[in-house]
Short mmCIF file of C-alpha atoms in Angstrom, two decimals:
data_model
loop_
_atom_site.label_atom_id
_atom_site.label_comp_id
_atom_site.label_asym_id
_atom_site.label_seq_id
_atom_site.Cartn_x
_atom_site.Cartn_y
_atom_site.Cartn_z
CA MET B 1 51.21 32.66 -10.71
CA PRO B 2 52.26 34.49 -7.52
CA ALA B 3 52.13 32.75 -4.17
CA LEU B 4 49.69 33.74 -1.43
CA ILE B 5 51.66 35.12 1.52
CA LEU B 6 49.74 35.02 4.80
CA PRO B 7 50.79 36.12 8.30
CA ASN B 8 52.59 33.37 10.23
CA ARG B 9 50.00 33.12 13.00
CA PRO B 10 46.73 31.25 13.57
CA LEU B 11 44.00 32.85 11.48
CA SER B 12 40.23 32.50 11.75
CA ILE B 13 37.91 31.50 8.92
CA ALA B 14 34.49 33.01 8.25
CA ARG B 15 31.43 30.96 9.16
CA ASP B 16 29.60 28.77 6.64
CA VAL B 17 32.44 28.66 4.13
CA ILE B 18 31.78 24.94 3.70
CA SER B 19 28.17 23.95 3.05
CA THR B 20 26.19 20.74 3.21
CA PRO B 21 24.42 20.01 -0.12
CA GLY B 22 20.68 20.38 0.33
CA ALA B 23 20.07 16.95 -1.23
CA TYR B 24 21.72 15.31 1.81
CA PHE B 25 18.85 16.36 4.06
CA TRP B 26 16.06 14.69 2.07
CA SER B 27 17.80 11.98 0.03
CA THR B 28 19.58 10.29 2.94
CA PRO B 29 16.42 9.41 4.93
CA ILE B 30 14.58 8.44 1.72
CA ILE B 31 17.34 6.05 0.61
CA LEU B 32 17.58 4.59 4.12
CA ALA B 33 13.79 4.18 4.25
CA LEU B 34 13.89 2.33 0.92
CA ALA B 35 16.51 -0.07 2.30
CA VAL B 36 14.41 -0.71 5.42
CA PHE B 37 11.24 -1.15 3.35
CA LEU B 38 12.99 -3.64 1.06
CA VAL B 39 14.15 -5.73 4.02
CA LEU B 40 10.73 -5.66 5.71
CA TRP B 41 9.06 -6.56 2.40
CA GLN B 42 11.29 -9.47 1.36
CA ALA B 43 13.10 -10.84 4.42
CA PRO B 44 10.05 -12.57 6.03
CA GLY B 45 9.31 -14.39 2.75
CA LEU B 46 12.93 -15.46 2.39
CA LEU B 47 13.01 -16.84 5.93
CA ARG B 48 9.74 -18.68 5.30
CA ASP B 49 10.94 -20.19 2.03
CA PHE B 50 14.30 -21.13 3.48
CA GLN B 51 12.51 -23.05 6.24
CA ILE B 52 10.22 -24.72 3.67
CA SER B 53 13.22 -25.73 1.53
CA ARG B 54 14.59 -27.84 4.38
CA ASN B 55 11.68 -30.31 4.13
CA PRO B 56 9.38 -29.39 1.21
CA LEU B 57 6.22 -31.14 0.11
CA VAL B 58 4.54 -30.43 -3.24
CA MET B 59 0.73 -30.24 -2.89
CA GLU B 60 -0.67 -31.82 -6.03
CA ASP B 61 -4.22 -30.73 -5.16
CA GLY B 62 -3.22 -27.24 -4.01
CA ASP B 63 -4.71 -24.20 -5.73
CA VAL B 64 -2.62 -21.20 -6.86
CA GLN B 65 -5.13 -18.37 -7.23
CA ASN B 66 -4.79 -14.90 -8.77
CA GLY B 67 -1.15 -15.60 -9.59
CA HIS B 68 0.70 -13.10 -11.76
CA CYS B 69 4.22 -11.78 -12.27
CA THR B 70 5.33 -8.29 -13.26
CA THR B 71 8.71 -7.54 -14.85
CA ARG B 72 10.23 -4.08 -14.49
CA LYS B 73 13.33 -2.66 -16.16
CA ALA B 74 13.48 -5.89 -18.23
CA ILE B 75 15.04 -7.98 -15.41
CA PHE B 76 13.35 -7.21 -12.05
CA THR B 77 10.41 -9.56 -11.52
CA ASP B 78 7.98 -9.74 -8.65
CA CYS B 79 5.26 -12.41 -8.41
CA GLU B 80 2.34 -12.84 -6.08
CA ALA B 81 -0.44 -15.38 -5.60
CA GLN B 82 -3.03 -16.64 -3.14
CA LEU B 83 -2.28 -20.23 -2.05
CA VAL B 84 -5.20 -22.39 -0.93
CA TYR B 85 -4.72 -26.02 0.19
CA SER B 86 -5.73 -28.69 2.69
CA TYR B 87 -3.41 -30.83 4.77
CA ASN B 88 -4.27 -33.42 7.43
CA GLY B 89 -7.89 -32.32 7.44
CA ARG B 90 -7.17 -28.62 7.91
CA ASN B 91 -7.68 -25.86 5.36
CA TYR B 92 -5.02 -23.21 4.81
CA SER B 93 -4.81 -20.00 2.82
CA SER B 94 -1.87 -17.63 2.53
CA GLU B 95 -0.69 -14.81 0.28
CA VAL B 96 2.83 -15.09 -1.14
CA LYS B 97 4.97 -12.37 -2.75
CA ILE B 98 8.48 -12.91 -4.12
CA MET B 99 11.03 -10.79 -6.01
CA PHE B 100 14.00 -11.89 -8.09
CA VAL B 101 16.18 -10.96 -11.07
CA ASP B 102 15.62 -12.91 -14.25
CA PHE B 103 15.98 -12.55 -18.03
CA HIS B 104 12.71 -14.13 -19.07
CA VAL B 105 10.05 -13.70 -21.74
CA GLY B 106 6.75 -15.48 -21.40
CA ASP B 107 4.84 -17.20 -18.62
CA TYR B 108 6.03 -18.84 -15.40
CA GLU B 109 4.75 -22.20 -14.22
CA THR B 110 4.71 -23.04 -10.51
CA ASP B 111 3.46 -25.57 -7.97
CA LEU B 112 2.26 -25.09 -4.43
CA VAL B 113 4.83 -26.25 -1.88
CA ILE B 114 4.48 -26.48 1.91
CA SER B 115 6.77 -27.36 4.80
CA THR B 116 6.20 -30.90 6.02
CA ASP B 117 7.30 -29.84 9.52
CA HIS B 118 5.17 -26.67 9.54
CA PRO B 119 2.24 -27.14 7.13
CA GLU B 120 1.03 -23.59 7.78
CA LEU B 121 4.06 -22.38 5.80
CA ALA B 122 3.41 -22.40 2.05
CA THR B 123 5.08 -20.93 -1.01
CA MET B 124 5.40 -21.31 -4.77
CA SER B 125 7.95 -23.71 -6.21
CA LEU B 126 9.13 -20.73 -8.28
CA GLY B 127 10.15 -19.06 -5.02
CA LEU B 128 12.22 -22.09 -4.01
CA ASP B 129 13.81 -22.34 -7.46
CA LYS B 130 14.86 -18.68 -7.20
CA LEU B 131 15.72 -18.79 -3.49
CA TRP B 132 19.43 -17.97 -3.79
CA ASN B 133 18.66 -15.51 -6.56
CA ARG B 134 16.29 -13.72 -4.16
CA ILE B 135 18.78 -13.83 -1.27
CA ILE B 136 21.56 -12.35 -3.41
CA THR B 137 19.21 -9.74 -4.92
CA LEU B 138 17.98 -8.60 -1.51
CA GLY B 139 21.52 -8.57 -0.11
CA LEU B 140 22.90 -6.50 -2.99
CA PHE B 141 20.07 -3.96 -2.96
CA THR B 142 20.15 -3.63 0.82
CA ALA B 143 23.94 -3.20 0.79
CA LEU B 144 23.72 -0.66 -2.04
CA LEU B 145 20.95 1.46 -0.55
CA GLY B 146 22.22 1.11 3.03
CA GLY B 147 25.77 1.87 1.93
CA MET B 148 24.65 4.96 0.03
CA SER B 149 22.69 6.33 3.00
CA LEU B 150 25.48 5.58 5.47
CA GLY B 151 28.06 7.06 3.10
CA MET B 152 26.05 10.27 2.76
CA LEU B 153 25.59 10.38 6.53
CA PHE B 154 29.34 9.97 7.01
CA LEU B 155 30.06 12.80 4.55
CA ALA B 156 27.54 15.05 6.30
CA LEU B 157 29.12 14.30 9.69
CA ARG B 158 32.57 15.08 8.28
CA ILE B 159 31.31 18.43 6.96
CA TRP B 160 29.80 19.32 10.35
CA ARG B 161 33.01 18.29 12.13
CA VAL B 162 35.07 20.50 9.80
CA LYS B 163 32.70 23.42 10.38
CA ARG B 164 33.23 23.06 14.16
CA GLN B 165 37.01 22.96 13.69
CA LEU B 166 36.93 26.09 11.55
CA ARG B 167 35.59 28.10 14.48
CA ARG B 168 39.06 28.03 16.08
CA PRO B 169 41.98 29.98 14.53
CA ALA B 170 44.75 27.85 13.01
CA LEU B 171 47.70 28.14 10.65
CA LEU B 172 46.60 28.26 7.01
CA LYS B 173 48.34 26.53 4.10
CA PRO B 174 47.46 27.66 0.54
CA VAL B 175 46.64 24.84 -1.93
CA PRO B 176 45.23 24.79 -5.48
CA VAL B 177 41.86 23.05 -6.04
CA GLU B 178 39.99 22.11 -9.19
CA ILE B 179 36.56 23.69 -9.61
CA THR B 180 34.43 20.87 -10.99
CA ALA B 181 31.01 22.57 -11.14
CA PHE B 182 29.28 25.83 -10.36
CA ASP B 183 25.82 27.31 -10.66
CA ARG B 184 24.63 30.89 -10.32
CA LYS B 185 21.17 31.41 -8.87
CA ARG B 186 20.01 34.93 -8.04
CA ASN B 187 22.64 36.27 -5.62
CA LEU B 188 24.17 32.86 -4.86
CA LEU B 189 27.15 31.18 -6.49
CA ASN B 190 27.18 27.45 -5.71
CA ILE B 191 30.57 25.85 -6.27
CA THR B 192 31.85 22.27 -6.06
CA TYR B 193 35.62 21.86 -5.98
CA ASN B 194 37.98 18.92 -5.68
CA ASP B 195 41.22 18.61 -3.71
CA LYS B 196 43.19 16.77 -6.41
CA LEU B 197 45.98 19.16 -7.45
CA ALA B 198 48.09 19.75 -4.33
CA GLY B 199 51.06 17.59 -3.39
CA ASP B 200 49.19 16.40 -0.30
CA LYS B 201 45.88 16.03 -2.13
CA THR B 202 43.04 14.07 -0.55
CA GLY B 203 40.79 13.71 -3.61
CA ARG B 204 37.78 14.90 -1.59
CA SER B 205 35.05 17.06 -3.07
CA VAL B 206 33.73 20.11 -1.21
CA TYR B 207 30.64 22.24 -1.67
CA THR B 208 30.48 25.96 -0.88
CA ARG B 209 28.24 28.98 -1.46
CA MET B 210 29.36 32.54 -2.15
CA ARG B 211 26.99 35.48 -1.71
CA ASP B 212 26.72 39.21 -2.44
CA GLY B 213 28.83 39.19 -5.59
CA GLU B 214 31.70 37.15 -4.13
CA GLU B 215 33.89 35.30 -6.62
CA PRO B 216 36.45 32.55 -6.00
CA LEU B 217 40.11 33.41 -6.27
CA ILE B 218 40.98 31.86 -9.64
CA VAL B 219 44.69 31.23 -10.18
CA GLY B 220 44.79 29.26 -13.43
CA GLU B 221 43.41 26.36 -15.41
CA ALA B 222 44.10 22.62 -15.49
CA ASN B 223 42.50 19.83 -17.53
CA GLY B 224 40.08 22.33 -19.04
CA LYS B 225 38.74 23.41 -15.63
CA ALA B 226 39.34 26.51 -13.54
CA VAL B 227 41.81 26.24 -10.67
CA GLY B 228 40.94 28.10 -7.49
CA LEU B 229 43.07 28.90 -4.47
CA ALA B 230 42.07 27.33 -1.16
CA VAL B 231 43.68 26.97 2.26
CA ARG B 232 44.05 24.07 4.65
CA HIS B 233 42.96 25.10 8.13
CA GLY B 234 45.29 23.28 10.51
CA LYS B 235 44.50 19.54 10.25
CA THR B 236 40.90 19.81 9.10
CA ALA B 237 39.81 17.27 6.49
CA LEU B 238 38.55 19.72 3.85
CA PRO B 239 40.22 22.77 2.28
CA VAL B 240 38.41 26.13 2.22
CA LEU B 241 38.03 27.87 -1.14
CA LEU B 242 39.06 31.55 -0.92
CA ASP B 243 37.20 34.50 -2.39
CA ASP B 244 38.99 37.04 -4.59
CA ARG B 245 38.91 39.69 -1.81
CA LEU B 246 40.07 37.31 0.94
CA GLN B 247 37.04 38.19 3.06
CA ARG B 248 36.87 34.58 4.22
CA ILE B 249 40.08 34.94 6.23
CA GLY B 250 40.32 36.99 9.42
CA LEU B 251 42.92 39.54 8.28
CA THR B 252 43.42 43.21 8.97
CA GLY B 253 42.93 45.62 6.08
CA GLU B 254 46.68 46.06 5.65
CA GLU B 255 47.33 42.30 5.73
CA ARG B 256 44.59 41.69 3.19
CA ASP B 257 45.93 44.34 0.79
CA ALA B 258 49.45 42.97 1.13
CA ALA B 259 48.29 39.40 0.44
CA LEU B 260 46.30 40.46 -2.64
CA ALA B 261 48.94 42.83 -4.06
CA PRO B 262 50.92 40.15 -5.98
CA PHE B 263 47.72 38.90 -7.66
CA VAL B 264 46.63 42.43 -8.63
CA GLN B 265 50.06 43.11 -10.13
CA PHE B 266 50.00 39.76 -11.93
CA ASN B 267 46.64 40.65 -13.54
CA GLY B 268 47.77 44.11 -14.61
CA GLY B 269 46.11 46.06 -11.83
CA HIS B 270 42.77 44.29 -12.14
CA ASN B 271 41.07 41.74 -9.97
CA GLY B 272 41.60 38.09 -10.91
CA PRO B 273 39.37 36.24 -13.41
CA VAL B 274 35.93 35.04 -12.39
CA LEU B 275 33.99 31.94 -13.32
CA LEU B 276 32.48 32.53 -16.74
CA ASP B 277 30.85 29.70 -18.60
CA GLU B 278 27.75 30.40 -20.65
CA ALA B 279 27.05 26.68 -20.97
CA LYS B 280 26.56 26.34 -17.25
CA ARG B 281 23.90 28.97 -16.79
CA THR B 282 20.82 27.85 -14.95
CA ILE B 283 18.23 26.44 -17.37
CA SER B 284 15.13 28.62 -17.58
CA ILE B 285 11.79 27.37 -16.32
CA GLY B 286 10.37 27.46 -19.86
CA LYS B 287 13.23 25.35 -21.18
CA ARG B 288 12.82 22.88 -18.32
CA LEU B 289 9.11 22.55 -19.10
CA GLN B 290 9.92 21.94 -22.76
CA MET B 291 12.42 19.24 -21.79
CA PHE B 292 9.94 17.66 -19.38
CA PHE B 293 7.04 17.52 -21.83
CA GLY B 294 9.34 16.48 -24.65
CA THR B 295 10.66 13.59 -22.59
CA LEU B 296 7.12 12.70 -21.54
CA LEU B 297 6.00 12.68 -25.18
CA VAL B 298 8.88 10.37 -26.16
CA ILE B 299 7.95 7.99 -23.32
CA VAL B 300 4.27 7.98 -24.28
CA VAL B 301 5.06 7.34 -27.95
CA GLY B 302 7.51 4.59 -27.01
CA VAL B 303 5.05 2.87 -24.67
CA PHE B 304 2.21 3.11 -27.21
CA GLY B 305 4.46 1.73 -29.96
CA PHE B 306 5.55 -1.15 -27.75
CA TRP B 307 1.90 -1.89 -26.94
CA LEU B 308 1.00 -1.99 -30.65
CA TRP B 309 3.87 -4.38 -31.31
CA TYR B 310 2.78 -6.61 -28.42
CA VAL B 311 -0.87 -6.96 -29.43
CA THR B 312 -0.18 -7.30 -33.17
CA SER B 313 3.23 -8.98 -33.54
CA SER B 314 4.49 -10.55 -30.29
CA SER B 315 5.36 -14.25 -30.53
CA THR B 316 3.66 -14.94 -27.18
CA GLN B 317 0.68 -13.49 -25.35
CA PHE B 318 2.56 -13.79 -22.05
CA GLN B 319 5.08 -11.04 -22.84
CA SER B 320 5.88 -8.67 -19.99
CA PRO B 321 5.62 -5.68 -19.76
CA GLY B 322 3.26 -5.89 -22.76
CA MET B 323 0.57 -7.51 -20.59
CA ASP B 324 0.86 -4.76 -17.96
CA ILE B 325 0.67 -1.98 -20.54
CA ASN B 326 -2.36 -3.57 -22.22
CA ASN B 327 -4.08 -3.93 -18.86
CA LEU B 328 -3.55 -0.19 -18.15
CA MET B 329 -4.97 0.91 -21.48
CA PRO B 330 -8.42 2.59 -21.60
CA ALA B 331 -11.25 0.09 -22.03
CA PRO B 332 -11.72 0.59 -25.82
CA LEU B 333 -7.98 0.16 -26.54
CA ASN B 334 -7.73 -2.77 -24.12
CA GLU B 335 -10.68 -4.47 -25.78
CA TRP B 336 -9.17 -3.95 -29.24
CA GLY B 337 -5.77 -5.18 -28.06
CA CYS B 338 -7.25 -8.30 -26.48
CA GLY B 339 -9.13 -8.93 -29.72
CA GLN B 340 -5.87 -8.82 -31.68
CA LEU B 341 -4.22 -11.22 -29.24
CA LYS B 342 -7.21 -13.58 -29.28
CA LYS B 343 -7.00 -13.85 -33.07
CA ARG B 344 -3.52 -15.34 -32.74
CA PHE B 345 -3.63 -17.09 -29.35
CA GLY B 346 -7.33 -17.81 -28.82
CA HIS B 347 -6.60 -21.54 -28.56
CA ASP B 348 -4.38 -20.95 -25.50
CA ARG B 349 -4.88 -19.37 -22.07
CA ALA B 350 -5.57 -15.64 -21.90
CA PRO B 351 -2.81 -13.33 -20.63
CA PHE B 352 -3.05 -10.85 -17.78
CA GLY B 353 -5.15 -7.91 -18.97
CA CYS B 354 -7.37 -10.06 -21.17
CA VAL B 355 -8.35 -12.77 -18.71
CA ALA B 356 -11.90 -13.42 -17.50
CA SER B 357 -13.03 -13.93 -13.92
CA ASP B 358 -11.83 -17.54 -13.93
CA TYR B 359 -8.25 -16.30 -14.61
CA THR B 360 -7.92 -18.67 -17.55
CA SER B 361 -10.38 -17.96 -20.39
CA TRP B 362 -10.56 -14.83 -22.54
CA LYS B 363 -12.86 -12.04 -21.42
#
């Protein structure tokens, strides 16, 4: 493959040759908001329970009302209850919500625990048993979500910094880059490429858009992927992918023809190859709708099948998420499901979804 020969002087680069992925603008604040919400939701309860754990007192006559736990994704459990108790002649009532990770099938048992030093602080003994579990879970999720949002913010700031640097002419150094993904939509060609082939590679991925029939300057293939030609602009952090007509570089007509001549000769008088991959065409709207409804149908069938197994064959009536699914079923199906469960577990307490107003007997 011929080398790209450019004039030995600072050259300018066209505007907007490096783009910020659109997902950065909406996903970053959403992920950050989730991290903040998680902290605001769980941190006060953790601080309360940590204070209670320093001098706890189990209230034998305390009442845990409306208590229930919900398990999601098989391991993420959140529980809530209304705690009502009396201490030193005063009546107290507080709502408690906790979240933890646990591999558990069946019911949870819990007591009402208060702080001897601050009797207005109350929690479930389950919350104290899972205190470090909850602390670690909150810490990991906060670090993960916060790290993702900060990482995306850092990448966006780096892109904007590079775009400012590209406004000034600088010496250009040609480098090969691996094109990892591309997508054609109307008159836009969206390309993601990775700086992992050059001797001074950085391993960074870059996103760019080409318009009006532009194609990247393809110079070969490596590891089953197309190799494009890019340039380093001075000391900027990201290379710029070139188009096959070198319109992205500020050259005169003669300089552009001279730079492209070796590539035209190499390709037998024709322009270089373009990105062609039938498998990467944009999926049609009809196909997307088929995939969506097909996936939805599989989910519905799976949930309904799991519900049938729960009400007819489960070894316990306190199986989650079977209880939650049964509770969400339309009234006729819920009534039938509760009837099936009552046949096998009528001698025991009723599960969530089949419980009467006293939260114990069968409805």
